[in-house]
Short mmCIF file of C-alpha atoms in Angstrom, two decimals:
data_model
loop_
_atom_site.label_atom_id
_atom_site.label_comp_id
_atom_site.label_asym_id
_atom_site.label_seq_id
_atom_site.Cartn_x
_atom_site.Cartn_y
_atom_site.Cartn_z
CA MET A 116 0.15 0.46 0.17
CA ALA A 117 1.66 3.54 -1.18
CA LEU A 118 1.86 6.72 1.33
CA GLU A 119 0.64 9.53 -0.57
CA ILE A 120 0.45 13.13 0.65
CA LYS A 121 -3.20 15.06 0.06
CA GLN A 122 -4.32 18.42 0.82
CA SER A 123 -7.70 19.11 2.24
CA LEU A 124 -10.21 21.65 3.18
CA ARG A 125 -12.39 21.51 6.12
CA LEU A 126 -14.48 23.53 7.65
CA SER A 127 -15.53 23.74 11.44
CA GLN A 128 -16.57 25.57 14.42
CA GLN A 129 -14.39 26.35 17.60
CA LEU A 130 -14.66 27.74 20.99
CA VAL A 131 -11.54 29.80 21.65
CA MET A 132 -11.48 30.87 25.12
CA THR A 133 -8.28 33.60 25.02
CA PRO A 134 -6.87 34.59 28.56
CA GLN A 135 -8.82 37.91 28.05
CA LEU A 136 -12.41 36.21 28.04
CA GLN A 137 -11.12 33.69 30.49
CA GLN A 138 -10.24 36.83 33.05
CA ALA A 139 -13.94 37.91 32.48
CA ILE A 140 -15.99 35.05 33.19
CA LYS A 141 -13.51 34.52 36.33
CA LEU A 142 -14.35 38.37 37.37
CA LEU A 143 -17.97 37.65 36.41
CA GLN A 144 -18.43 34.59 39.01
CA LEU A 145 -16.77 36.23 42.21
CA ASN A 146 -18.36 38.21 44.84
CA ARG A 147 -17.33 41.63 46.15
CA MET A 148 -15.08 40.68 48.71
CA GLU A 149 -13.12 38.41 45.96
CA LEU A 150 -13.47 40.95 43.73
CA CYS A 151 -11.27 43.16 46.00
CA GLU A 152 -8.74 40.82 46.32
CA VAL A 153 -8.20 40.08 42.96
CA ILE A 154 -8.15 44.08 42.39
CA ASN A 155 -5.44 44.79 45.12
CA GLN A 156 -3.40 41.57 44.25
CA GLU A 157 -3.16 43.04 40.05
CA LEU A 158 -2.18 46.45 41.45
CA VAL A 159 0.48 44.49 43.31
CA GLU A 160 1.53 42.69 40.33
CA ASN A 161 0.91 45.21 37.60
CA PRO A 162 2.97 48.64 37.86
CA VAL A 163 0.64 50.25 34.95
CA LEU A 164 -2.48 50.11 37.46
CA GLU A 165 -3.30 52.74 40.02
CA GLU A 166 -5.83 52.83 42.43
CA LEU A 167 -7.62 56.37 42.22
CA GLY A 168 -7.03 57.47 45.78
CA GLU A 169 -8.18 61.26 47.77
CA GLY A 170 -5.37 62.67 46.11
CA SER A 171 -6.73 62.37 42.40
CA GLU A 172 -10.25 63.78 43.84
CA ALA A 173 -8.55 66.53 45.65
CA GLU A 174 -6.73 67.52 42.05
CA ASN A 175 -9.80 67.35 40.20
CA ALA A 176 -11.68 69.67 43.08
CA ALA A 177 -8.47 72.36 42.67
CA GLN A 178 -9.03 72.21 39.06
CA THR A 179 -12.56 73.12 39.29
CA GLU A 180 -11.69 75.87 42.44
CA THR A 181 -8.94 77.28 39.85
CA GLY A 182 -11.92 77.71 37.09
CA SER A 183 -11.35 75.10 34.90
CA THR A 184 -14.42 73.52 34.59
CA PRO A 185 -14.77 69.89 33.33
CA ASP A 186 -16.75 69.55 30.09
CA PRO A 187 -18.97 66.27 30.11
CA GLU A 188 -18.59 65.43 26.42
CA ALA A 189 -15.06 65.89 27.24
CA GLU A 190 -15.36 63.50 30.22
CA GLN A 191 -17.61 61.10 28.15
CA ARG A 192 -14.88 60.74 25.32
CA ARG A 193 -12.26 60.26 28.29
CA GLU A 194 -14.28 57.03 29.31
CA GLU A 195 -14.58 55.58 25.86
CA GLU A 196 -10.97 56.27 24.93
CA SER A 197 -10.23 53.86 28.02
CA PHE A 198 -11.74 51.05 26.62
CA ILE A 199 -9.90 51.33 23.10
CA LYS A 200 -7.09 48.76 22.27
CA PRO A 201 -3.79 49.66 23.43
CA GLN A 202 -2.25 49.17 19.97
CA ALA A 203 -4.79 51.68 18.74
CA LYS A 204 -4.22 54.14 21.29
CA GLU A 205 0.13 54.31 21.36
CA GLU A 206 -0.30 57.01 18.34
CA GLN A 207 -2.87 59.25 21.00
CA LEU A 208 -0.68 58.58 23.85
CA ALA A 209 2.21 60.11 21.93
CA GLN A 210 0.59 63.67 21.41
CA ALA A 211 -0.78 63.34 25.25
CA ALA A 212 0.89 66.10 27.57
CA LYS A 213 3.85 64.74 29.83
CA GLU A 214 3.65 64.42 33.20
CA ASP A 215 6.58 65.21 35.09
CA PHE A 216 7.08 62.23 38.26
CA ASN A 217 10.01 63.46 40.28
CA TRP A 218 10.19 60.09 42.47
CA GLU A 219 13.00 61.92 45.05
CA SER A 220 10.60 64.69 46.16
CA TYR A 221 7.82 61.98 46.25
CA VAL A 222 10.39 59.67 48.56
CA GLU A 223 11.19 62.81 50.81
CA ASP A 224 7.22 63.95 51.16
CA PHE A 225 6.30 60.46 51.99
CA ASN A 226 9.30 59.60 54.80
CA SER A 227 8.29 63.55 55.87
CA ASN A 228 4.44 62.54 56.50
CA PHE A 229 4.79 59.48 57.73
CA SER A 230 6.83 60.41 60.94
CA THR A 231 4.86 59.63 63.85
CA ALA A 232 4.38 62.25 66.84
CA PRO A 233 6.59 61.65 70.25
CA SER A 234 3.67 61.19 72.36
CA MET A 235 1.85 58.47 70.32
CA ARG A 236 5.58 56.49 69.91
CA GLU A 237 5.89 56.58 73.80
CA ILE A 238 2.35 55.52 74.27
CA ASN A 239 2.55 52.60 71.98
CA ASP A 240 6.55 51.49 73.41
CA GLU A 241 4.23 51.10 76.60
CA LEU A 242 1.83 48.81 74.99
CA PRO A 243 1.91 45.11 75.30
CA SER A 244 3.24 43.63 71.86
CA PHE A 245 0.72 42.17 69.81
CA GLU A 246 1.52 38.65 70.35
CA ASN A 247 0.80 39.16 73.93
CA ILE A 248 -2.68 40.04 73.64
CA LEU A 249 -3.85 37.20 71.03
CA THR A 250 -6.11 34.84 73.03
CA LYS A 251 -6.74 30.96 71.88
CA THR A 252 -10.37 29.65 72.47
CA THR A 253 -9.90 26.34 74.66
CA THR A 254 -11.18 23.58 72.71
CA LEU A 255 -13.01 20.31 74.28
CA GLU A 256 -9.59 18.42 73.63
CA ASP A 257 -7.68 21.01 75.89
CA HIS A 258 -10.05 21.20 78.66
CA LEU A 259 -10.30 17.09 79.01
CA MET A 260 -6.38 17.01 78.59
CA TRP A 261 -5.89 19.00 81.57
CA GLN A 262 -8.27 17.17 83.75
CA LEU A 263 -6.80 13.90 82.63
CA SER A 264 -3.32 15.28 83.73
CA MET A 265 -4.69 16.06 87.51
CA ALA A 266 -6.09 12.53 87.94
CA SER A 267 -4.28 9.67 89.52
CA LEU A 268 -3.14 7.29 86.69
CA ILE A 269 -0.40 4.87 86.02
CA ASP A 270 1.32 5.92 82.40
CA GLN A 271 -0.26 3.21 80.64
CA GLU A 272 -3.82 4.72 81.80
CA ARG A 273 -3.29 8.01 80.90
CA ARG A 274 -1.96 7.00 77.11
CA LEU A 275 -5.30 5.45 77.01
CA GLY A 276 -6.97 8.17 78.60
CA GLU A 277 -5.22 10.27 76.10
CA LEU A 278 -6.18 8.30 72.85
CA ILE A 279 -9.75 8.06 74.32
CA ILE A 280 -9.89 11.57 74.22
CA GLY A 281 -8.14 12.12 70.93
CA ASN A 282 -10.90 9.99 69.26
CA LEU A 283 -14.21 11.98 70.16
CA SER A 284 -16.15 13.65 67.56
CA ASP A 285 -17.20 17.69 68.11
CA ASP A 286 -20.02 16.79 69.81
CA GLY A 287 -18.21 14.71 72.41
CA TYR A 288 -19.04 11.25 71.87
CA PHE A 289 -16.60 8.47 71.73
CA LYS A 290 -16.10 7.03 68.15
CA ALA A 291 -13.51 5.00 68.26
CA THR A 292 -13.85 1.27 69.41
CA LEU A 293 -12.23 0.61 73.51
CA GLU A 294 -10.91 -2.95 71.87
CA ASP A 295 -8.91 -1.36 69.60
CA ILE A 296 -7.31 1.24 71.25
CA SER A 297 -7.11 -0.96 74.55
CA LYS A 298 -4.94 -3.28 72.66
CA GLU A 299 -2.44 -0.32 71.42
CA VAL A 300 -1.55 0.20 75.00
CA GLY A 301 -1.71 -3.30 75.49
CA MET A 302 -4.14 -2.78 78.58
CA GLU A 303 -6.91 -5.72 79.13
CA LEU A 304 -10.65 -4.29 78.29
CA GLU A 305 -12.17 -4.56 81.69
CA ASP A 306 -9.23 -2.47 82.90
CA ALA A 307 -9.88 -0.14 79.56
CA GLU A 308 -13.34 0.26 80.71
CA GLU A 309 -12.68 1.34 84.30
CA VAL A 310 -10.32 4.27 82.50
CA LEU A 311 -13.28 5.29 80.28
CA LYS A 312 -15.46 5.62 83.02
CA ILE A 313 -13.00 8.44 84.66
CA VAL A 314 -12.94 10.18 81.58
CA GLN A 315 -16.75 10.21 81.34
CA ASN A 316 -16.87 11.85 84.59
CA PHE A 317 -14.94 14.40 83.44
CA ASP A 318 -16.25 18.20 82.72
CA PRO A 319 -18.54 18.19 80.91
CA VAL A 320 -20.54 15.27 82.42
CA GLY A 321 -21.22 12.58 79.65
CA VAL A 322 -18.76 13.48 77.54
CA ALA A 323 -16.88 10.28 75.85
CA SER A 324 -20.13 8.20 75.99
CA ARG A 325 -20.40 5.46 73.08
CA ASN A 326 -24.36 7.08 72.48
CA LEU A 327 -27.26 8.73 73.83
CA GLN A 328 -28.46 6.31 76.04
CA GLU A 329 -25.29 6.41 77.77
CA CYS A 330 -24.90 9.91 77.74
CA LEU A 331 -27.99 10.73 79.67
CA ALA A 332 -27.31 8.05 81.70
CA ILE A 333 -24.13 9.56 82.85
CA GLN A 334 -25.74 12.66 83.55
CA ALA A 335 -29.06 11.01 85.28
CA ARG A 336 -26.06 9.50 87.94
CA PHE A 337 -24.78 13.05 88.74
CA MET A 338 -28.35 14.20 89.70
CA LYS A 339 -28.36 15.73 93.59
CA PRO A 340 -30.60 13.88 94.91
CA ARG A 341 -30.54 10.38 92.82
CA GLN A 342 -33.76 10.24 90.71
CA PRO A 343 -34.29 6.31 90.18
CA LEU A 344 -37.45 6.63 87.83
CA VAL A 345 -35.02 9.13 85.81
CA GLU A 346 -32.75 6.21 85.42
CA ARG A 347 -35.23 3.46 84.87
CA ILE A 348 -36.88 5.38 82.02
CA ILE A 349 -33.27 6.03 80.07
CA GLU A 350 -32.45 2.72 81.17
CA ASN A 351 -35.45 0.83 79.67
CA HIS A 352 -37.76 3.29 77.59
CA MET A 353 -35.50 5.12 75.22
CA GLN A 354 -37.91 4.25 72.54
CA ASP A 355 -41.23 5.60 74.34
CA LEU A 356 -39.25 8.50 74.97
CA GLU A 357 -38.59 8.97 71.51
CA ARG A 358 -41.80 8.48 70.33
CA LYS A 359 -43.86 10.63 73.60
CA ASN A 360 -45.18 7.73 74.42
CA TYR A 361 -46.03 8.70 78.20
CA GLN A 362 -48.93 6.62 78.81
CA ALA A 363 -47.15 3.31 77.81
CA MET A 364 -44.07 4.23 79.92
CA ALA A 365 -46.17 5.41 82.92
CA LYS A 366 -48.82 1.89 82.72
CA SER A 367 -44.75 -0.15 82.34
CA LEU A 368 -43.32 1.73 85.08
CA GLY A 369 -46.32 1.42 87.32
CA VAL A 370 -46.29 4.97 88.09
CA PRO A 371 -49.04 7.75 87.88
CA LEU A 372 -49.07 9.22 84.46
CA ASP A 373 -47.88 12.73 86.20
CA LYS A 374 -45.33 11.31 87.85
CA ALA A 375 -43.67 9.89 84.46
CA ILE A 376 -44.03 13.14 82.82
CA GLU A 377 -42.24 15.18 85.55
CA ALA A 378 -39.15 12.58 85.17
CA THR A 379 -39.23 12.95 81.48
CA LYS A 380 -39.14 16.82 82.20
CA LEU A 381 -35.70 16.34 83.99
CA ILE A 382 -34.67 14.43 81.21
CA LEU A 383 -35.43 16.89 78.71
CA GLU A 384 -33.04 19.26 80.91
CA PHE A 385 -30.33 17.10 79.96
CA GLU A 386 -27.38 17.98 77.21
CA PRO A 387 -27.49 15.17 74.29
CA LYS A 388 -24.43 16.72 72.99
CA PRO A 389 -21.63 17.57 75.88
CA GLY A 390 -19.09 18.78 73.33
CA ARG A 391 -21.54 21.12 71.97
CA SER A 392 -20.42 24.50 74.09
CA PHE A 393 -16.88 23.67 72.93
CA HIS A 394 -17.63 23.26 69.12
CA ALA A 395 -18.35 26.93 68.11
CA SER A 396 -18.30 27.34 64.22
CA ASP A 397 -17.34 30.61 63.12
CA THR A 398 -19.69 33.08 62.27
CA GLN A 399 -20.20 33.61 58.67
CA TYR A 400 -20.66 36.92 57.65
CA ILE A 401 -22.60 38.49 54.77
CA THR A 402 -21.57 41.53 53.08
CA PRO A 403 -24.38 42.28 50.40
CA ASP A 404 -23.16 42.89 46.37
CA ILE A 405 -26.36 44.79 45.68
CA TYR A 406 -28.63 47.17 47.70
CA VAL A 407 -32.49 47.27 46.06
CA TYR A 408 -34.40 50.66 47.61
CA LYS A 409 -37.39 51.60 47.86
CA VAL A 410 -37.91 55.50 47.07
CA GLY A 411 -41.43 56.02 46.32
CA ASP A 412 -42.81 53.98 43.93
CA GLU A 413 -40.11 52.98 42.70
CA PHE A 414 -36.83 50.71 43.20
CA VAL A 415 -33.73 51.62 43.50
CA ILE A 416 -30.51 49.09 42.67
CA VAL A 417 -27.10 50.44 44.05
CA LEU A 418 -23.74 48.21 43.85
CA ASN A 419 -22.02 47.60 47.16
CA GLU A 420 -18.75 49.32 45.79
CA ASP A 421 -17.34 49.84 49.28
CA GLY A 422 -13.94 49.13 49.81
CA MET A 423 -13.22 48.12 45.88
CA PRO A 424 -10.49 50.07 44.38
CA LYS A 425 -11.03 52.54 41.69
CA LEU A 426 -8.46 52.06 39.11
CA ARG A 427 -6.72 53.91 36.58
CA ILE A 428 -3.86 54.05 33.96
CA SER A 429 -0.64 55.23 35.39
CA PRO A 430 0.69 58.37 33.64
CA TYR A 431 4.26 57.97 34.48
CA TYR A 432 3.71 54.59 32.11
CA LYS A 433 1.84 56.65 29.50
CA ASN A 434 4.74 58.65 29.04
CA ILE A 435 6.93 55.96 28.62
CA LEU A 436 5.34 54.67 25.32
CA SER A 437 4.38 58.45 24.37
CA ALA A 438 7.79 59.47 24.52
CA GLY A 439 8.86 57.74 21.44
CA ALA A 440 12.37 58.16 22.02
CA LYS A 441 14.64 56.11 19.57
CA ASP A 442 17.10 55.12 22.23
CA GLN A 443 14.50 53.52 24.53
CA ASN A 444 14.75 50.29 25.46
CA LYS A 445 12.75 47.65 23.15
CA VAL A 446 11.91 45.20 26.21
CA THR A 447 10.73 47.67 28.51
CA LYS A 448 8.86 49.40 25.85
CA GLU A 449 7.12 45.72 25.21
CA TYR A 450 6.74 45.08 28.57
CA VAL A 451 4.85 48.44 29.67
CA GLN A 452 2.55 47.93 26.50
CA ASP A 453 1.99 44.23 27.76
CA LYS A 454 0.88 45.22 31.33
CA LEU A 455 -0.91 48.20 29.82
CA ARG A 456 -3.16 45.87 27.54
CA SER A 457 -3.51 43.73 30.66
CA ALA A 458 -4.66 46.82 32.59
CA VAL A 459 -7.27 48.15 29.66
CA TRP A 460 -8.97 44.77 29.71
CA LEU A 461 -8.69 44.48 33.53
CA ILE A 462 -10.89 47.65 34.29
CA ARG A 463 -12.98 46.75 30.92
CA SER A 464 -13.93 43.31 32.45
CA ILE A 465 -14.85 45.16 35.74
CA HIS A 466 -17.44 47.59 34.13
CA ASN A 467 -19.04 44.99 32.39
CA ARG A 468 -19.14 42.97 35.35
CA GLN A 469 -20.93 45.92 36.97
CA LYS A 470 -23.45 46.53 34.10
CA THR A 471 -24.46 42.91 34.32
CA ILE A 472 -24.74 42.30 37.68
CA TYR A 473 -26.93 45.43 37.53
CA LYS A 474 -28.85 44.17 34.71
CA VAL A 475 -29.81 40.53 35.80
CA THR A 476 -30.78 42.30 39.50
CA ASP A 477 -33.46 44.91 37.36
CA ALA A 478 -34.43 41.84 35.93
CA ILE A 479 -35.28 39.92 38.89
CA VAL A 480 -37.15 43.21 40.72
CA ARG A 481 -38.93 44.01 37.61
CA ARG A 482 -40.40 40.18 37.72
CA GLN A 483 -40.72 39.71 41.60
CA ARG A 484 -41.97 43.15 42.46
CA ASP A 485 -44.66 41.80 44.61
CA PHE A 486 -42.28 39.72 46.68
CA PHE A 487 -39.76 43.33 47.20
CA GLU A 488 -43.18 45.21 48.16
CA LYS A 489 -44.92 42.38 50.50
CA GLY A 490 -42.58 39.19 51.01
CA VAL A 491 -41.73 35.63 50.43
CA GLN A 492 -45.25 34.20 50.09
CA LEU A 493 -45.51 36.61 46.55
CA LEU A 494 -42.46 34.91 45.19
CA LYS A 495 -43.43 33.88 41.49
CA PRO A 496 -42.06 31.44 39.52
CA MET A 497 -38.85 32.32 37.49
CA ILE A 498 -35.85 30.42 35.80
CA LEU A 499 -32.99 31.40 34.37
CA LYS A 500 -33.93 31.47 30.75
CA ASP A 501 -36.77 34.23 31.63
CA VAL A 502 -34.00 36.77 32.76
CA ALA A 503 -31.33 35.26 29.94
CA ASN A 504 -34.26 36.67 27.55
CA ASP A 505 -35.28 40.03 29.29
CA ILE A 506 -31.39 41.09 28.86
CA GLY A 507 -30.28 39.24 25.80
CA MET A 508 -27.55 37.26 27.51
CA HIS A 509 -27.14 33.47 27.64
CA GLU A 510 -28.31 31.16 30.52
CA SER A 511 -24.75 30.42 31.78
CA THR A 512 -23.74 33.89 32.18
CA ILE A 513 -26.86 34.34 34.39
CA SER A 514 -26.06 31.58 36.44
CA ARG A 515 -22.32 32.86 36.83
CA VAL A 516 -23.67 36.29 37.81
CA THR A 517 -26.25 35.20 40.36
CA THR A 518 -23.55 32.64 41.97
CA ASN A 519 -22.31 33.50 45.61
CA LYS A 520 -23.34 36.87 45.08
CA PHE A 521 -26.33 38.45 48.18
CA VAL A 522 -29.05 41.33 47.51
CA HIS A 523 -30.06 43.27 50.80
CA THR A 524 -33.89 44.36 50.08
CA PRO A 525 -36.41 45.49 52.16
CA VAL A 526 -37.72 41.98 52.90
CA GLY A 527 -34.34 40.66 54.11
CA ILE A 528 -30.80 39.56 52.31
CA PHE A 529 -30.98 36.71 49.75
CA GLU A 530 -28.84 35.19 47.41
CA LEU A 531 -29.57 36.13 43.81
CA LYS A 532 -30.00 32.30 43.01
CA TYR A 533 -33.00 31.95 45.56
CA PHE A 534 -35.16 33.90 43.00
CA PHE A 535 -34.95 30.99 40.65
CA ASN A 536 -37.69 28.34 41.87
CA SER A 537 -39.68 26.14 40.27
CA SER A 538 -43.63 26.38 40.50
CA ILE A 539 -46.38 24.60 42.24
CA ASN A 540 -49.74 24.93 39.95
CA ALA A 541 -52.74 26.61 41.19
CA ALA A 542 -55.84 24.31 42.25
CA ASP A 543 -57.86 26.48 39.90
CA GLY A 544 -55.15 26.59 37.09
CA SER A 545 -54.48 30.02 37.35
CA ASP A 546 -50.72 31.37 38.04
CA ALA A 547 -48.53 29.21 39.67
CA LEU A 548 -46.47 29.92 42.73
CA ALA A 549 -43.28 29.65 43.72
CA SER A 550 -41.63 26.74 45.45
CA GLU A 551 -40.02 28.84 48.02
CA ALA A 552 -43.40 30.57 48.65
CA VAL A 553 -45.22 27.27 49.02
CA LYS A 554 -42.22 26.50 51.93
CA GLU A 555 -42.57 29.48 53.71
CA LYS A 556 -46.36 28.64 53.86
CA ILE A 557 -45.80 25.32 55.35
CA ARG A 558 -43.55 26.94 57.98
CA GLN A 559 -45.87 29.39 58.74
CA MET A 560 -48.73 26.97 59.39
CA VAL A 561 -46.45 24.41 61.52
CA THR A 562 -45.49 27.96 63.51
CA LYS A 563 -49.29 28.39 64.17
CA GLU A 564 -50.47 24.90 65.02
CA ASP A 565 -51.40 23.64 68.04
CA ALA A 566 -48.30 21.83 69.70
CA LYS A 567 -50.71 19.24 71.54
CA ASN A 568 -52.40 18.12 67.96
CA PRO A 569 -49.82 19.11 65.40
CA LEU A 570 -50.66 19.20 61.92
CA SER A 571 -50.32 16.12 59.66
CA ASP A 572 -48.89 16.00 56.01
CA GLN A 573 -52.33 15.27 54.74
CA LYS A 574 -53.60 18.00 56.81
CA ILE A 575 -51.04 20.44 55.18
CA VAL A 576 -52.16 19.40 51.92
CA GLU A 577 -55.98 20.08 52.57
CA LEU A 578 -55.16 23.36 54.20
CA LEU A 579 -52.86 24.21 51.26
CA ARG A 580 -55.69 23.14 48.65
CA THR A 581 -57.95 25.37 50.44
CA GLU A 582 -55.68 28.70 49.85
CA ASN A 583 -55.97 27.28 45.69
CA ILE A 584 -52.54 25.18 45.84
CA GLU A 585 -52.53 21.65 44.67
CA ILE A 586 -49.63 19.56 45.75
CA ALA A 587 -48.54 16.12 47.00
CA ARG A 588 -48.15 14.87 50.38
CA ARG A 589 -44.78 13.58 49.42
CA THR A 590 -43.61 17.03 48.25
CA VAL A 591 -45.14 18.35 51.62
CA ALA A 592 -42.60 15.66 53.49
CA LYS A 593 -40.00 16.76 51.45
CA TYR A 594 -40.71 20.42 52.11
CA ARG A 595 -40.58 19.75 55.43
CA ASP A 596 -37.44 18.08 55.82
CA MET A 597 -35.71 20.47 53.54
CA LEU A 598 -37.28 23.20 56.43
CA GLY A 599 -35.44 21.07 59.06
CA ILE A 600 -39.53 20.40 60.58
CA LEU A 601 -39.84 17.17 62.52
CA SER A 602 -42.98 14.89 61.62
CA SER A 603 -45.79 15.69 63.41
CA GLY A 604 -45.60 12.67 65.87
CA LYS A 605 -42.29 13.69 66.81
CA ARG A 606 -43.56 17.48 67.44
CA LYS A 607 -46.12 16.83 69.82
CA LYS A 608 -46.08 18.23 72.96
CA VAL A 609 -47.91 16.69 75.83
CA ILE A 610 -46.13 18.22 78.71
#
């Protein structure tokens, strides 16, 4: 078979993701705090970028005072020029006025203005160092290890105690098997049980328990005076306790119902998760990216740009390109041109990001006006395609814009994705209702129910039907689980 060389043409469509396009997509997904971090990083890495600070604003104000009135048309032209490709701008930069930049005077002014007042230095010298005022939160493990160090144990027992403490969950439960860790230290299982009991008597009481029943039993033994009925309930009637079957419990124990209920009240005061007080999760603070205010009959959208650096191209590096000297270093000029292109594209991408977020929020406000005026119960069904069609963008762009961004509204703070949800059909075939609105109705029904006779899922279905909402019982059960609401049997309160 002979080999031959051929030339052929083939037409195909391929998506080329340029670095600039990748950067624009990345910025679109960032929230305000993440965007500020990216901008600050670019300010460090790109010398062509400058932050427009108070000095620049003061300079503009000074020009106004001296009689130079800003020309709106000129300002518009300058804004448009900031988006022109750097290659096309090079000739324009060559004609721009040069701005002298005296680095020596700048350094002198900086050093002279930065000096600290003597009185302030003296005060700072007397203050303790930053390291000396830092505090460390006591963990459950630290608290138990300190108590273990005070216990009268031999080295082998102390080692086993350390292994027990090291195998506790955040809630304070012992998750390993005593057989395994006792073998690791070469101790008999019976002796290991005694060490475990010592740890279980540490503060908080009930720590290192292997299950809920053992945890409650340990706390019951510490009651003063002892409550035998409480201990019997925990030992033999945990299932009745969980199901709140107090009559069966009282009958089995041979005690009056009020006595069984009184003992149950004491058990309800126990701590089912002894380590919970030492496991405080970090508070997650939400800073809204957008604010929506109602002014008169209209809603006003304001993007949160607090703390976001205002960027501009450095005049100093503009002059390097506009100088046009023949002896100018070619490598330096190419470097500045590359950084200039990167800076211009970053500024353009940030502006486009802000415009896109505004457009998406505006479309959401127009579609969900009833929600912004009256609350969650009037939330309408909406999908990404609805907003995409309104503003003429792709659904993937809407998805990126609404990810991890929060809006402050007159009825609360919500993630932008919250407004996109499925629909629940109306019983009479009229306008559908958003699933989040139905969840809110279920939550309010459960909040207002009689604690001694809670609403079953079927009863909730019937009540929703009276409000023109057609929904299946299994859907109600699913929504109830999503809201963290227990079943009617577990919500029932007899005491």
